mmCIF file of C-alpha atoms and ligand atoms in Angstrom:
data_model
loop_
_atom_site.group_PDB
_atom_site.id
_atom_site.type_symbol
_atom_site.label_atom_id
_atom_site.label_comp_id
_atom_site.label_asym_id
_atom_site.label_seq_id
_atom_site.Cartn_x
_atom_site.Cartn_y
_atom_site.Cartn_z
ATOM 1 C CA UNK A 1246 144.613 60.061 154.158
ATOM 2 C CA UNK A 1247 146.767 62.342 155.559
ATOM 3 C CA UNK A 1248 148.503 65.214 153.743
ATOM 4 C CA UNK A 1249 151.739 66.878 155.996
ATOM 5 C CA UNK A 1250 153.149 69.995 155.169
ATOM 6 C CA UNK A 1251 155.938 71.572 156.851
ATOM 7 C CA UNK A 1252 156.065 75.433 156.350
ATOM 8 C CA UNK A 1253 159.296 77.137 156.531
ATOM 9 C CA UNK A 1254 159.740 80.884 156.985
ATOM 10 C CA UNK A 1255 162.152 83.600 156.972
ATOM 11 C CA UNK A 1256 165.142 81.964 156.266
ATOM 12 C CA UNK A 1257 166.991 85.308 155.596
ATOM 13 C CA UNK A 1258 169.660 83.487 153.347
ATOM 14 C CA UNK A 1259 173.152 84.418 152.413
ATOM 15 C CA UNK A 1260 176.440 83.354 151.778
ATOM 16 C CA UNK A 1261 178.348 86.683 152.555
ATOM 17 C CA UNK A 1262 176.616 87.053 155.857
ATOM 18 C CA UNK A 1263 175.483 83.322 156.565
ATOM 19 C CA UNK A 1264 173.837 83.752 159.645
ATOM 20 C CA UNK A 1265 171.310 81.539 159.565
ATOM 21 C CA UNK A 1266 172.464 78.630 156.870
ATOM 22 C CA UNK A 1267 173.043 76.390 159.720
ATOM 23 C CA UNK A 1268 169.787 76.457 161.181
ATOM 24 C CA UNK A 1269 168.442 76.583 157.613
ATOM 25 C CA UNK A 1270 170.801 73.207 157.312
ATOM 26 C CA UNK A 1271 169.339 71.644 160.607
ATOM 27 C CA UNK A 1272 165.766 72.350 159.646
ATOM 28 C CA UNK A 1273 165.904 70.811 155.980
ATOM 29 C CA UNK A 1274 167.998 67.518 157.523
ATOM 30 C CA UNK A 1275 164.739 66.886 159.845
ATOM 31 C CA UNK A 1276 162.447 67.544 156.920
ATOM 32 C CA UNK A 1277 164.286 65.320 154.713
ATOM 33 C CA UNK A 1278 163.938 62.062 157.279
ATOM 34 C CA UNK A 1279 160.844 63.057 158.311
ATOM 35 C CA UNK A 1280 159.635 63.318 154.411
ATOM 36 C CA UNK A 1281 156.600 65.553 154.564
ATOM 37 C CA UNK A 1282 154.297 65.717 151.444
ATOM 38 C CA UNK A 1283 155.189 69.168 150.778
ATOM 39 C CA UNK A 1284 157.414 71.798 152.408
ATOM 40 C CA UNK A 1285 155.815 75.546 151.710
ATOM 41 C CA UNK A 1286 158.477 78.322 152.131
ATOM 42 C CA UNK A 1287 156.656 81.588 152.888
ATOM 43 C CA UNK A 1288 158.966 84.367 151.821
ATOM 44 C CA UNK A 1289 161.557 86.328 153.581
ATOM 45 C CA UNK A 1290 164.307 83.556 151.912
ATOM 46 C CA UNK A 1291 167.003 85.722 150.968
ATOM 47 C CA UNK A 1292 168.906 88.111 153.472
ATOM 48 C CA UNK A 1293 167.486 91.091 153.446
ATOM 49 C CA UNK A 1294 168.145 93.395 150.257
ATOM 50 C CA UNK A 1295 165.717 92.249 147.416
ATOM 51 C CA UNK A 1296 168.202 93.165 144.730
ATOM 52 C CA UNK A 1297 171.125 91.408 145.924
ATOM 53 C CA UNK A 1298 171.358 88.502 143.197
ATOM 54 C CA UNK A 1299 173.968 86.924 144.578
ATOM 55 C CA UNK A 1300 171.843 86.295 148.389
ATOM 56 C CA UNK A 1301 169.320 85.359 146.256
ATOM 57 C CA UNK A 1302 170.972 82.571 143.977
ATOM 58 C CA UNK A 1303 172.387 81.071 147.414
ATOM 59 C CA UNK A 1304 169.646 80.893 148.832
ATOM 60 C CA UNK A 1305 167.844 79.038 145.964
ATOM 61 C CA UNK A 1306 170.549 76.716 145.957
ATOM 62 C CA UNK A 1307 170.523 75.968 149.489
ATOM 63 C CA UNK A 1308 166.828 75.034 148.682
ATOM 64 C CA UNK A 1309 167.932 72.845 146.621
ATOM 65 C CA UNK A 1310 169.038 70.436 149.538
ATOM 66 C CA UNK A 1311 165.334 69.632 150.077
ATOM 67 C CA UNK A 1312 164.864 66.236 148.714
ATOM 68 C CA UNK A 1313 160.823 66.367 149.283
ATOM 69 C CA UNK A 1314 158.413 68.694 146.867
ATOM 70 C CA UNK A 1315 158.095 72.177 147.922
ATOM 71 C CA UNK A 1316 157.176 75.706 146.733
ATOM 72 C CA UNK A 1317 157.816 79.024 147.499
ATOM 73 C CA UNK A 1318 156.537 82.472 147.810
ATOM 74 C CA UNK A 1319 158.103 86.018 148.415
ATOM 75 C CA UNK A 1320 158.410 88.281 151.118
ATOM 76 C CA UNK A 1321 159.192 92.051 152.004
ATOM 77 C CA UNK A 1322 163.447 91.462 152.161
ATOM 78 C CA UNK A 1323 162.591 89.384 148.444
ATOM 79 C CA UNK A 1324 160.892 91.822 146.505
ATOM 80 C CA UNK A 1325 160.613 94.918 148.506
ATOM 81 C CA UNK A 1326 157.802 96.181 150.954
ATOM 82 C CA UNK A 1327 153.986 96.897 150.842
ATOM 83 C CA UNK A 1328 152.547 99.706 152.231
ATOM 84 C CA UNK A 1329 152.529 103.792 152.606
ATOM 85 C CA UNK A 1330 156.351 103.284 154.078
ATOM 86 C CA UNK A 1331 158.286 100.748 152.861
ATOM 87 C CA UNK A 1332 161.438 98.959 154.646
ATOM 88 C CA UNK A 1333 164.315 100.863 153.946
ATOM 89 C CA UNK A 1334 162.798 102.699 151.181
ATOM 90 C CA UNK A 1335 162.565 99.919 148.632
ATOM 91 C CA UNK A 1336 158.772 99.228 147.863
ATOM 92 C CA UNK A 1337 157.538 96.039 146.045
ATOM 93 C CA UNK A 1338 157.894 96.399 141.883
ATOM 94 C CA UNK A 1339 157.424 94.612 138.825
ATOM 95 C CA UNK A 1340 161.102 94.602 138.311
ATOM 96 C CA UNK A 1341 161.685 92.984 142.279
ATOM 97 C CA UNK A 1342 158.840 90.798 141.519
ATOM 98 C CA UNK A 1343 160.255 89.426 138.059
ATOM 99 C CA UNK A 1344 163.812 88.788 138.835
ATOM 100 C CA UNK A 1345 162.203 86.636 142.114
ATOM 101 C CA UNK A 1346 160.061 84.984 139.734
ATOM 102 C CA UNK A 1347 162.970 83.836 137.018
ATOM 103 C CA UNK A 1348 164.784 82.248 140.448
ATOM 104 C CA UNK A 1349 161.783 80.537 142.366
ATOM 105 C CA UNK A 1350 159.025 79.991 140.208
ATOM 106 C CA UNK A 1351 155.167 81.490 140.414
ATOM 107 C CA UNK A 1352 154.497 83.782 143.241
ATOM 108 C CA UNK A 1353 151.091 82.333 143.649
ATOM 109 C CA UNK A 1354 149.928 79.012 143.114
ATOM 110 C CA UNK A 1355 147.059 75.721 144.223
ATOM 111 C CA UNK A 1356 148.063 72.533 145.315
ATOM 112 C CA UNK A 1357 145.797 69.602 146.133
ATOM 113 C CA UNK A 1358 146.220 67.768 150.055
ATOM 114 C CA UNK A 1359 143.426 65.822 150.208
ATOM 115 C CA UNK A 1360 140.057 66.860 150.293
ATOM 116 C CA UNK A 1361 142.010 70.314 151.421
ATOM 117 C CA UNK A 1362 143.371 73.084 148.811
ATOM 118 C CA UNK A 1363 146.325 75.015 149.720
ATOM 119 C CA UNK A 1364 146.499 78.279 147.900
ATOM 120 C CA UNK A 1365 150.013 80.180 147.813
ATOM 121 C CA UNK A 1366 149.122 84.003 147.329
ATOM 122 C CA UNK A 1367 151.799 86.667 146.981
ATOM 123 C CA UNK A 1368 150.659 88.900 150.015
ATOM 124 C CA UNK A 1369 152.900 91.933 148.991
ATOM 125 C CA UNK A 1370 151.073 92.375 146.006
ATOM 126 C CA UNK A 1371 147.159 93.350 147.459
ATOM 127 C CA UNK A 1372 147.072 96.832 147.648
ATOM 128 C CA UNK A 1373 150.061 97.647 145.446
ATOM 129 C CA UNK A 1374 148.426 98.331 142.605
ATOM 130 C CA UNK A 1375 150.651 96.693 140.341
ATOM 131 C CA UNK A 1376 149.504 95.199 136.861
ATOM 132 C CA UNK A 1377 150.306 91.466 138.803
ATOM 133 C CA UNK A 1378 147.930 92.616 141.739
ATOM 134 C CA UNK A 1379 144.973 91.854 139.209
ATOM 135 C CA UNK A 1380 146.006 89.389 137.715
ATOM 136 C CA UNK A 1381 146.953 87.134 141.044
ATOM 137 C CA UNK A 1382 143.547 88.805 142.260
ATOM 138 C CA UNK A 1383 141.547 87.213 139.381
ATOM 139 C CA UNK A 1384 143.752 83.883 139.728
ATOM 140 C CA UNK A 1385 142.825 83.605 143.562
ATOM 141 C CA UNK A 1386 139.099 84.031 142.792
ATOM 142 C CA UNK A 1387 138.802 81.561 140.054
ATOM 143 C CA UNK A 1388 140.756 78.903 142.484
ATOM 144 C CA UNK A 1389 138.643 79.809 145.301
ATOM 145 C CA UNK A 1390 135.332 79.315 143.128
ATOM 146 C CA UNK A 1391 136.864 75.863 141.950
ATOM 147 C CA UNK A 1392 137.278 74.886 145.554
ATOM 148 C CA UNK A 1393 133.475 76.180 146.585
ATOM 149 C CA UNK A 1394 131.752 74.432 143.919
ATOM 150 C CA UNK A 1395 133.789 70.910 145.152
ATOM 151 C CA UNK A 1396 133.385 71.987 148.712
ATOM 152 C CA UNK A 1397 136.875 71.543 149.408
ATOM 153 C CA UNK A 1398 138.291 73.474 152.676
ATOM 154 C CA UNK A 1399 141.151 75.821 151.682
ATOM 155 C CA UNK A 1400 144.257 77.122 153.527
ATOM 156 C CA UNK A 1401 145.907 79.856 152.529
ATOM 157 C CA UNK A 1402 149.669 80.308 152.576
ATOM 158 C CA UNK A 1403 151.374 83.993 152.184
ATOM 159 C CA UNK A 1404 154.564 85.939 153.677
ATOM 160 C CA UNK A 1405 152.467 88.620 155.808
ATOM 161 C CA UNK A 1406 149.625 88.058 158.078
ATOM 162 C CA UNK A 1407 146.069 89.700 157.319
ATOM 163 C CA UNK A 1408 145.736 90.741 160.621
ATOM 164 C CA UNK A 1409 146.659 90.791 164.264
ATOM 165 C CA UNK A 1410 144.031 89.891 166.958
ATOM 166 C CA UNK A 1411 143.784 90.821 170.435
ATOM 167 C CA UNK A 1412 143.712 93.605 172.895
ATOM 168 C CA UNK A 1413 145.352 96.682 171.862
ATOM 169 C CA UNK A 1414 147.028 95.445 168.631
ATOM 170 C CA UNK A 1415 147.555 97.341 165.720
ATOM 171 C CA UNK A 1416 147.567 96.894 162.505
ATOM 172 C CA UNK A 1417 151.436 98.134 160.816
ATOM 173 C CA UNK A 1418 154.280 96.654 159.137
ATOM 174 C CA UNK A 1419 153.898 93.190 161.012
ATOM 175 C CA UNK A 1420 151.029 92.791 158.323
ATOM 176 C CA UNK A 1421 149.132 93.249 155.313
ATOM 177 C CA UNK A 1422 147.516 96.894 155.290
ATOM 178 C CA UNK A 1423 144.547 96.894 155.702
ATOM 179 C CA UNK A 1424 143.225 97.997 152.147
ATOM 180 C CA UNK A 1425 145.242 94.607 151.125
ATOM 181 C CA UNK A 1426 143.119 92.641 153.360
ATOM 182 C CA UNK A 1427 140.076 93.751 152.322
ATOM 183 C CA UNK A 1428 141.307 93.005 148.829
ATOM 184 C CA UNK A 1429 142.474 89.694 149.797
ATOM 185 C CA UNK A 1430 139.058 88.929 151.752
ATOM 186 C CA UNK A 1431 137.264 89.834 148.386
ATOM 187 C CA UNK A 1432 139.269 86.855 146.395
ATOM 188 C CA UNK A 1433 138.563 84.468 148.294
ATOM 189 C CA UNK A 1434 134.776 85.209 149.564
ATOM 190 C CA UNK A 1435 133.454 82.691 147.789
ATOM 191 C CA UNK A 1436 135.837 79.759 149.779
ATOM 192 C CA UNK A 1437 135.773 78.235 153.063
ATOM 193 C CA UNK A 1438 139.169 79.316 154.119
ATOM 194 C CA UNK A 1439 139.682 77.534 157.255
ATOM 195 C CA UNK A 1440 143.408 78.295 157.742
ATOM 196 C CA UNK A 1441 145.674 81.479 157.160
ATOM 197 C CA UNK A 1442 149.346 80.117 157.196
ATOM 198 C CA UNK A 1443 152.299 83.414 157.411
ATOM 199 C CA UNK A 1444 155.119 84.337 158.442
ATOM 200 C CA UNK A 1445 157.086 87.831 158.639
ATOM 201 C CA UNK A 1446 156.976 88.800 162.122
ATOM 202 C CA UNK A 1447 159.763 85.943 163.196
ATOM 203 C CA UNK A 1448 157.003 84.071 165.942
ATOM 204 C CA UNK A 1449 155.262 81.210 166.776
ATOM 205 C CA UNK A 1450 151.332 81.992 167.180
ATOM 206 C CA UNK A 1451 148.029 80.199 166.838
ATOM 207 C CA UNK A 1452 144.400 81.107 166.719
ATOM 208 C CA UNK A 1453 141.020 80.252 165.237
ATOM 209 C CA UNK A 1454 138.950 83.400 165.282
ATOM 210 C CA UNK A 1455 135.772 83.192 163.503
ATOM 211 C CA UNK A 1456 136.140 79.796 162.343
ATOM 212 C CA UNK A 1457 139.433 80.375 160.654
ATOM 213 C CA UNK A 1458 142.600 79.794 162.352
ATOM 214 C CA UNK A 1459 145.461 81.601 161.496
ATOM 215 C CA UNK A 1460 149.143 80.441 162.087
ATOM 216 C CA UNK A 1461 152.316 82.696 162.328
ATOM 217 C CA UNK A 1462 155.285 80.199 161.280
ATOM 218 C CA UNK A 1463 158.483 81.781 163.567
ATOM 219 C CA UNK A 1464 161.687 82.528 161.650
ATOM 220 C CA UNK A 1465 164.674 79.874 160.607
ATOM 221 C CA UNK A 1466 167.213 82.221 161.199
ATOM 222 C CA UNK A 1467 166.398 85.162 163.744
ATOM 223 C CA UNK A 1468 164.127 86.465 166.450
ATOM 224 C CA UNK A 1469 163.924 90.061 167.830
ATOM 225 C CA UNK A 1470 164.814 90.814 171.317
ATOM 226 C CA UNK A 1471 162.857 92.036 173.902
ATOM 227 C CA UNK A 1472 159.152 90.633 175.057
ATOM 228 C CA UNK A 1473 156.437 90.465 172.069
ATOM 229 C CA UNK A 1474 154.245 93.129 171.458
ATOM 230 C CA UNK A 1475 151.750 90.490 170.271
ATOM 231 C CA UNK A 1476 152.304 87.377 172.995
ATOM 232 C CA UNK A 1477 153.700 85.330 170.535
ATOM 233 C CA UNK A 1478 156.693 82.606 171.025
ATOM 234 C CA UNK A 1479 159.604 84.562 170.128
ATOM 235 C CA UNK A 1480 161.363 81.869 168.887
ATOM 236 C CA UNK A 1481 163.578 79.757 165.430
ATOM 237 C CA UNK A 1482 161.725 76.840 164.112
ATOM 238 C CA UNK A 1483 158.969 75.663 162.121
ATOM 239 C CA UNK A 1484 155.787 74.780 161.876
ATOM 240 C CA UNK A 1485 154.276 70.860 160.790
ATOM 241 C CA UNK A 1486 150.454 70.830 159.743
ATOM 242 C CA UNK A 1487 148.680 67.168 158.755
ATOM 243 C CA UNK A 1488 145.503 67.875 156.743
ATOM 244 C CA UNK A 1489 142.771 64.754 157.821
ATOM 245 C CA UNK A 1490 139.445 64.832 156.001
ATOM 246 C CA UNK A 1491 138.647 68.247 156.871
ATOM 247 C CA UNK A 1492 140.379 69.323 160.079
ATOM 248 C CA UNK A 1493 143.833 70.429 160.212
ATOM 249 C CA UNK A 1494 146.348 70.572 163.231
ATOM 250 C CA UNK A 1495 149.410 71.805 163.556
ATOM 251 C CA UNK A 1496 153.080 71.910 165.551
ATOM 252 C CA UNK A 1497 155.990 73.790 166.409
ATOM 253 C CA UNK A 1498 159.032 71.622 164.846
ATOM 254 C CA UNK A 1499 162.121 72.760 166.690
ATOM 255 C CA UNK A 1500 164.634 69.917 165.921
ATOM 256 C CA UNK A 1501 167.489 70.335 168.285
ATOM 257 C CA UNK A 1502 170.843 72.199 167.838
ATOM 258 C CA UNK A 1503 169.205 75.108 166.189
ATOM 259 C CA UNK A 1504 169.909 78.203 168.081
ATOM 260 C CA UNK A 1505 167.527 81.247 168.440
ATOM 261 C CA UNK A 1506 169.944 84.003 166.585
ATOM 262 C CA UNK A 1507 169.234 87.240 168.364
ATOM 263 C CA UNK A 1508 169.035 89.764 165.148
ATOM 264 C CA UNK A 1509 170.588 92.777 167.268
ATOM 265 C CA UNK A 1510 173.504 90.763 167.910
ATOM 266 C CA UNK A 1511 173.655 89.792 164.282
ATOM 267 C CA UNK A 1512 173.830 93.189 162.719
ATOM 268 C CA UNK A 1513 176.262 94.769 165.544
ATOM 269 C CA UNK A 1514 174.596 98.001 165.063
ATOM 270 C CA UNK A 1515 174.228 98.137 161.870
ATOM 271 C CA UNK A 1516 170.859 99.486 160.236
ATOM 272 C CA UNK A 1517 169.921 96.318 158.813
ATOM 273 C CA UNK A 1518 171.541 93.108 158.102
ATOM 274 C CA UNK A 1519 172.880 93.927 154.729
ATOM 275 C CA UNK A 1520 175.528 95.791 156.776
ATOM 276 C CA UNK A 1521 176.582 93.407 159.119
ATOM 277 C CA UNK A 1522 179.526 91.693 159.800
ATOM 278 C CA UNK A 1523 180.320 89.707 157.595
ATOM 279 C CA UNK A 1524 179.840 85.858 157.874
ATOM 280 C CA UNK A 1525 180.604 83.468 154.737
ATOM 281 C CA UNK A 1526 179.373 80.376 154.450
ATOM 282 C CA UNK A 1527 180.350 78.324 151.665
ATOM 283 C CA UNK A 1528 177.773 77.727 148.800
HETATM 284 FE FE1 FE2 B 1434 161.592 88.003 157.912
HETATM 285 FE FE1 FE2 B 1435 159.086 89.828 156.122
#
């Protein structure tokens, strides 16, 4: 048996400033002939404010188009950032975290793929220190226990990588701090977490370290200009795995006409995308 998931990331959705709703658009039409078991949308879905209701309600409807299963979890520009300096000032709350919740559903959650578990874990929560940090915390280890005791590989799913890897990389915004790691790495000890699926830092890049491999789905929508600091694909797409008995492998899916949105061009100066030009696309 075979069990394909296609992960989508960082579809930065809006109606006001549509920028990336026809990529978005392209992407779901190839999912929906192609009919994966489950599409897995890690975070960054809305724009880029995490209290603008009305990016957020477009983007869940644009969602909506998918006719195949699929679940979601949030990112930074969803329900505000982790970490000692949040993006534009707006840190990750109860109140962010609740209002995404009412629109997509549980920020954390299992499914079964075959012998494989896939565990969605809000990443912007480990280290925050928010009532919901425990509780996910004690959810993750009870699913991870489940999945030890039927020896089940597990892949992980979340908006920010753990880590970065390689020469003279550090560890900053591009990914989970580092107390939120070790936090993370606590959960799910007790596992054999064979795959680490993210997104956030809008590029394509693969590696098994230590008998894990970790993917970094690229952006729908955007990439940033100039060369990567991390030698990643710079890069719109997204990413196809197929979970076989206990191996995994995955792709780049690029289906053609999408167009690789540079996000300086986008904003035209502006701080952030919230104050581009505007761009509407209707609902
Ligand atoms: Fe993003
Ligand atoms: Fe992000």
């Amino acid at each position: 048996m075979t069990f394909r998931v296609v992960q989508l990331s960082d579809t930065h959705l809006s109606g006001e400033r549509g920028y990336g709703v026809r990529n978005f658009d392209i992407v779901v039409g190839d999912v929906n002939d192609a009919r994966p078991d489950l599409v897995v949308a890690t975070g960054d879905l809305a724009l880029d404010q995490p209290d603008n209701r009305g990016d957020r309600a477009f983007a869940r409807a644009r969602f909506g188009r998918l006719s195949v299963p699929w679940r979601a979890l949030p990112g930074n520009h969803d329900i505000g950032d982790d970490g000692p300096d949040p993006w534009m000032g707006e840190p990750v709350t109860e109140a962010r975290r609740s209002a995404w919740c009412e629109t997509w559903g549980p920020d954390w959650w299992a499914v079964d793929a075959g012998q494989w578990v896939l565990i969605g874990l809000n990443s912007l929560l480990f280290g925050s220190g928010l009532a919901a940090e425990a509780e996910q915390s004690s959810w993750a280890a009870g699913a991870a226990a489940a999945a030890a005791g039927e020896r089940r590989p597990v892949a992980v799913f979340l908006h920010k990588p753990p880590w970065v890897w390689g020469g003279g990389e550090e560890r900053d915004q591009k990914t989970m701090t580092a107390a939120g790691w070790a936090a993370l790495q606590e959960c799910v000890a007790a596992a054999d977490v064979r795959l680490f699926a993210s997104g956030h830092v809008h590029q394509f890049r693969a590696a098994v370290l230590d008998g894990a491999a970790s993917v970094w789905a690229p952006s729908t929508c955007f990439i940033s200009p100039g060369p990567s600091a991390f030698g990643g694909a710079k890069l719109v797409g997204a990413v196809e795995y197929r979970f076989e008995g206990r191996s995994v492998a995955w792709r780049l899916l690029r289906p053609a006409g999408m167009v690789d949105h540079d996000v300086e061009q986008l904003s035209a100066g502006a701080e952030s995308l919230r104050d581009g030009p505007r761009y509407p696309v209707s609902p």
